[in-house]
Amino acid sequence: MKTTFLALAMILGMSSVAMAQVVTNEPTSQEPVENVAEFNVIELSALPAPVKAAFDTEFPNVTIKEVQSNGVEFKILYTNEAGEELFAQYNSNGERVQ
């Protein structure tokens, strides 16, 4: 009888753990796009030196088409050797963001 009761208790205990849900207070979505600062075209000469150095090191044989900034981060739009248009995004310290 004790063995049956113990087995039943273990089965019920495991099934309740399997059905448990994780509840967090974290928001379920990211910040709306409208609240993100818009990127604007800037001159290549306005690119911070650490950003330019990091880009040149990572992408030595590309053609820069356009540089954009939102005041915090910098997007460099470029064409690679295969003719594909791509972009790389950096913070002002020259660390790759995207």
PDB file of C-alpha atoms in Angstrom:
ATOM      1  CA  MET A   1       0.000   0.000   0.000  1.00  0.00           C
ATOM      2  CA  LYS A   2       2.821   2.391   0.874  1.00  0.00           C
ATOM      3  CA  THR A   3       4.558   1.565  -2.408  1.00  0.00           C
ATOM      4  CA  THR A   4       1.391   2.302  -4.401  1.00  0.00           C
ATOM      5  CA  PHE A   5       0.851   5.587  -2.569  1.00  0.00           C
ATOM      6  CA  LEU A   6       4.495   6.588  -3.084  1.00  0.00           C
ATOM      7  CA  ALA A   7       4.345   5.732  -6.794  1.00  0.00           C
ATOM      8  CA  LEU A   8       1.124   7.721  -7.219  1.00  0.00           C
ATOM      9  CA  ALA A   9       2.613  10.713  -5.397  1.00  0.00           C
ATOM     10  CA  MET A  10       5.713  10.618  -7.626  1.00  0.00           C
ATOM     11  CA  ILE A  11       3.621  10.451 -10.806  1.00  0.00           C
ATOM     12  CA  LEU A  12       1.422  13.370  -9.719  1.00  0.00           C
ATOM     13  CA  GLY A  13       4.472  15.356  -8.668  1.00  0.00           C
ATOM     14  CA  MET A  14       6.227  14.858 -12.006  1.00  0.00           C
ATOM     15  CA  SER A  15       3.130  15.711 -14.012  1.00  0.00           C
ATOM     16  CA  SER A  16       2.685  18.993 -12.140  1.00  0.00           C
ATOM     17  CA  VAL A  17       6.299  19.938 -12.856  1.00  0.00           C
ATOM     18  CA  ALA A  18       5.805  19.128 -16.547  1.00  0.00           C
ATOM     19  CA  MET A  19       2.761  21.383 -16.684  1.00  0.00           C
ATOM     20  CA  ALA A  20       4.400  24.316 -14.894  1.00  0.00           C
ATOM     21  CA  GLN A  21       4.766  27.550 -16.834  1.00  0.00           C
ATOM     22  CA  VAL A  22       7.478  30.119 -16.475  1.00  0.00           C
ATOM     23  CA  VAL A  23       6.040  33.543 -15.700  1.00  0.00           C
ATOM     24  CA  THR A  24       8.229  36.613 -15.971  1.00  0.00           C
ATOM     25  CA  ASN A  25       7.665  40.316 -15.703  1.00  0.00           C
ATOM     26  CA  GLU A  26       9.760  40.908 -18.814  1.00  0.00           C
ATOM     27  CA  PRO A  27       8.033  42.715 -21.678  1.00  0.00           C
ATOM     28  CA  THR A  28       7.039  40.414 -24.518  1.00  0.00           C
ATOM     29  CA  SER A  29       8.029  42.749 -27.330  1.00  0.00           C
ATOM     30  CA  GLN A  30      10.839  45.088 -28.166  1.00  0.00           C
ATOM     31  CA  GLU A  31      10.672  48.854 -28.138  1.00  0.00           C
ATOM     32  CA  PRO A  32       8.453  50.220 -30.926  1.00  0.00           C
ATOM     33  CA  VAL A  33      10.348  51.309 -34.014  1.00  0.00           C
ATOM     34  CA  GLU A  34       8.957  54.838 -33.737  1.00  0.00           C
ATOM     35  CA  ASN A  35      10.998  55.419 -30.568  1.00  0.00           C
ATOM     36  CA  VAL A  36      14.314  54.478 -32.163  1.00  0.00           C
ATOM     37  CA  ALA A  37      16.366  57.382 -33.472  1.00  0.00           C
ATOM     38  CA  GLU A  38      16.313  57.581 -37.245  1.00  0.00           C
ATOM     39  CA  PHE A  39      19.528  57.164 -39.204  1.00  0.00           C
ATOM     40  CA  ASN A  40      20.546  60.100 -41.378  1.00  0.00           C
ATOM     41  CA  VAL A  41      23.175  60.273 -44.093  1.00  0.00           C
ATOM     42  CA  ILE A  42      26.481  61.803 -42.973  1.00  0.00           C
ATOM     43  CA  GLU A  43      29.772  62.500 -44.711  1.00  0.00           C
ATOM     44  CA  LEU A  44      32.434  59.787 -44.606  1.00  0.00           C
ATOM     45  CA  SER A  45      34.757  62.343 -43.019  1.00  0.00           C
ATOM     46  CA  ALA A  46      32.306  62.629 -40.061  1.00  0.00           C
ATOM     47  CA  LEU A  47      32.791  58.950 -39.198  1.00  0.00           C
ATOM     48  CA  PRO A  48      34.696  58.576 -35.884  1.00  0.00           C
ATOM     49  CA  ALA A  49      38.245  57.274 -36.350  1.00  0.00           C
ATOM     50  CA  PRO A  50      37.644  54.052 -34.329  1.00  0.00           C
ATOM     51  CA  VAL A  51      34.645  53.201 -36.529  1.00  0.00           C
ATOM     52  CA  LYS A  52      36.534  53.836 -39.771  1.00  0.00           C
ATOM     53  CA  ALA A  53      39.526  51.821 -38.571  1.00  0.00           C
ATOM     54  CA  ALA A  54      37.367  48.881 -37.490  1.00  0.00           C
ATOM     55  CA  PHE A  55      35.459  48.891 -40.782  1.00  0.00           C
ATOM     56  CA  ASP A  56      38.623  49.132 -42.897  1.00  0.00           C
ATOM     57  CA  THR A  57      40.167  46.226 -40.974  1.00  0.00           C
ATOM     58  CA  GLU A  58      37.088  44.035 -41.308  1.00  0.00           C
ATOM     59  CA  PHE A  59      36.250  44.933 -44.915  1.00  0.00           C
ATOM     60  CA  PRO A  60      39.489  45.877 -46.735  1.00  0.00           C
ATOM     61  CA  ASN A  61      38.353  45.378 -50.340  1.00  0.00           C
ATOM     62  CA  VAL A  62      34.916  46.994 -50.508  1.00  0.00           C
ATOM     63  CA  THR A  63      33.463  50.213 -51.855  1.00  0.00           C
ATOM     64  CA  ILE A  64      31.676  52.451 -49.355  1.00  0.00           C
ATOM     65  CA  LYS A  65      28.401  53.692 -50.841  1.00  0.00           C
ATOM     66  CA  GLU A  66      26.942  55.682 -47.928  1.00  0.00           C
ATOM     67  CA  VAL A  67      27.432  56.387 -44.238  1.00  0.00           C
ATOM     68  CA  GLN A  68      24.519  56.940 -41.845  1.00  0.00           C
ATOM     69  CA  SER A  69      24.276  57.808 -38.161  1.00  0.00           C
ATOM     70  CA  ASN A  70      21.583  58.166 -35.537  1.00  0.00           C
ATOM     71  CA  GLY A  71      23.950  60.044 -33.228  1.00  0.00           C
ATOM     72  CA  VAL A  72      24.882  56.887 -31.322  1.00  0.00           C
ATOM     73  CA  GLU A  73      25.591  54.239 -33.941  1.00  0.00           C
ATOM     74  CA  PHE A  74      26.904  54.278 -37.479  1.00  0.00           C
ATOM     75  CA  LYS A  75      25.804  52.269 -40.519  1.00  0.00           C
ATOM     76  CA  ILE A  76      28.207  51.872 -43.368  1.00  0.00           C
ATOM     77  CA  LEU A  77      26.555  50.753 -46.596  1.00  0.00           C
ATOM     78  CA  TYR A  78      29.025  49.133 -48.959  1.00  0.00           C
ATOM     79  CA  THR A  79      29.393  46.980 -52.056  1.00  0.00           C
ATOM     80  CA  ASN A  80      31.530  43.856 -51.735  1.00  0.00           C
ATOM     81  CA  GLU A  81      33.701  42.294 -54.430  1.00  0.00           C
ATOM     82  CA  ALA A  82      30.730  40.208 -55.675  1.00  0.00           C
ATOM     83  CA  GLY A  83      28.705  43.391 -56.217  1.00  0.00           C
ATOM     84  CA  GLU A  84      26.327  42.752 -53.308  1.00  0.00           C
ATOM     85  CA  GLU A  85      25.117  45.782 -51.368  1.00  0.00           C
ATOM     86  CA  LEU A  86      25.485  45.175 -47.626  1.00  0.00           C
ATOM     87  CA  PHE A  87      25.893  47.176 -44.431  1.00  0.00           C
ATOM     88  CA  ALA A  88      27.804  46.984 -41.186  1.00  0.00           C
ATOM     89  CA  GLN A  89      26.793  48.819 -38.030  1.00  0.00           C
ATOM     90  CA  TYR A  90      29.152  50.058 -35.299  1.00  0.00           C
ATOM     91  CA  ASN A  91      28.973  52.021 -32.082  1.00  0.00           C
ATOM     92  CA  SER A  92      31.193  55.085 -31.662  1.00  0.00           C
ATOM     93  CA  ASN A  93      33.980  52.948 -30.108  1.00  0.00           C
ATOM     94  CA  GLY A  94      34.296  50.936 -33.306  1.00  0.00           C
ATOM     95  CA  GLU A  95      32.608  47.837 -31.873  1.00  0.00           C
ATOM     96  CA  ARG A  96      30.460  45.928 -34.378  1.00  0.00           C
ATOM     97  CA  VAL A  97      26.781  46.105 -33.468  1.00  0.00           C
ATOM     98  CA  GLN A  98      25.274  44.373 -36.490  1.00  0.00           C
TER      99      GLN A  98
END
